[in-house]
Coordinates of C-alpha atoms in Angstrom, one line a residue:
M1 CA 163.9 -99.7 -44.9
N2 CA 164.5 -98.2 -48.3
D3 CA 165.9 -101.6 -49.5
M4 CA 162.7 -103.2 -48.7
V5 CA 160.4 -100.8 -50.7
H6 CA 161.1 -100.5 -54.4
I7 CA 159.4 -97.5 -55.9
G8 CA 159.9 -96.6 -59.5
C9 CA 160.1 -93.1 -60.9
E10 CA 156.8 -93.6 -62.7
E11 CA 155.0 -94.1 -59.4
L12 CA 156.3 -90.8 -58.0
I13 CA 155.4 -88.6 -60.9
T14 CA 152.0 -86.9 -60.6
A15 CA 149.8 -85.7 -63.5
A16 CA 150.8 -82.2 -62.7
D17 CA 154.5 -83.1 -62.9
E18 CA 153.9 -84.8 -66.2
A19 CA 152.0 -81.8 -67.6
Q20 CA 154.8 -79.4 -66.4
M21 CA 157.5 -81.6 -68.1
E22 CA 155.4 -81.7 -71.4
H23 CA 155.1 -77.9 -71.3
E24 CA 158.8 -77.4 -70.7
R25 CA 159.6 -79.7 -73.6
G26 CA 157.3 -77.7 -75.8
V27 CA 158.9 -74.5 -74.8
R28 CA 162.4 -75.9 -75.5
E29 CA 161.3 -77.1 -78.9
M30 CA 159.7 -73.8 -79.8
E31 CA 162.9 -71.9 -78.7
A32 CA 165.0 -74.3 -80.9
R33 CA 162.8 -73.6 -83.9
E34 CA 163.0 -69.9 -83.3
R35 CA 166.8 -70.1 -83.2
A36 CA 166.9 -72.2 -86.3
D37 CA 164.6 -69.7 -88.1
A38 CA 166.8 -66.7 -87.0
W39 CA 169.9 -68.6 -88.2
D40 CA 168.3 -69.3 -91.6
A41 CA 167.4 -65.6 -91.9
L42 CA 170.9 -64.5 -91.1
E43 CA 172.4 -66.9 -93.6
A44 CA 169.9 -65.8 -96.2
T45 CA 171.0 -62.2 -95.7
H46 CA 174.8 -62.7 -95.2
G47 CA 175.6 -66.0 -96.8
P48 CA 177.0 -69.1 -95.0
L49 CA 178.3 -68.1 -91.6
Y50 CA 179.6 -71.5 -90.5
G51 CA 181.8 -73.7 -92.6
P52 CA 183.2 -77.2 -92.3
L53 CA 186.1 -75.9 -90.1
G54 CA 184.0 -73.6 -87.9
W55 CA 183.1 -69.9 -88.0
W56 CA 184.4 -68.2 -91.1
Y57 CA 184.8 -64.9 -89.1
S58 CA 186.8 -66.6 -86.4
E59 CA 189.6 -67.3 -88.9
Y60 CA 189.6 -63.6 -89.8
N61 CA 189.8 -62.5 -86.2
K62 CA 193.0 -64.3 -85.7
Y63 CA 194.7 -61.9 -88.0
G64 CA 193.4 -58.7 -86.6
W65 CA 196.8 -57.8 -85.2
K66 CA 198.1 -57.4 -88.7
D67 CA 195.9 -54.4 -89.5

């Protein structure tokens, strides 16, 4: 029976579903902007925290046993 009836995803999405997806996308974008702003504030205070090879501090942590 399912082979005979072809229903696309667009036909199953209601206006409420579409509004919910749009809201969730907006929330994700807002959270991403907040994280980017927080990261920029940290780097403005402490200098670059992430270099071309990864976290600067992670290199330092490898040698903690030498202290």
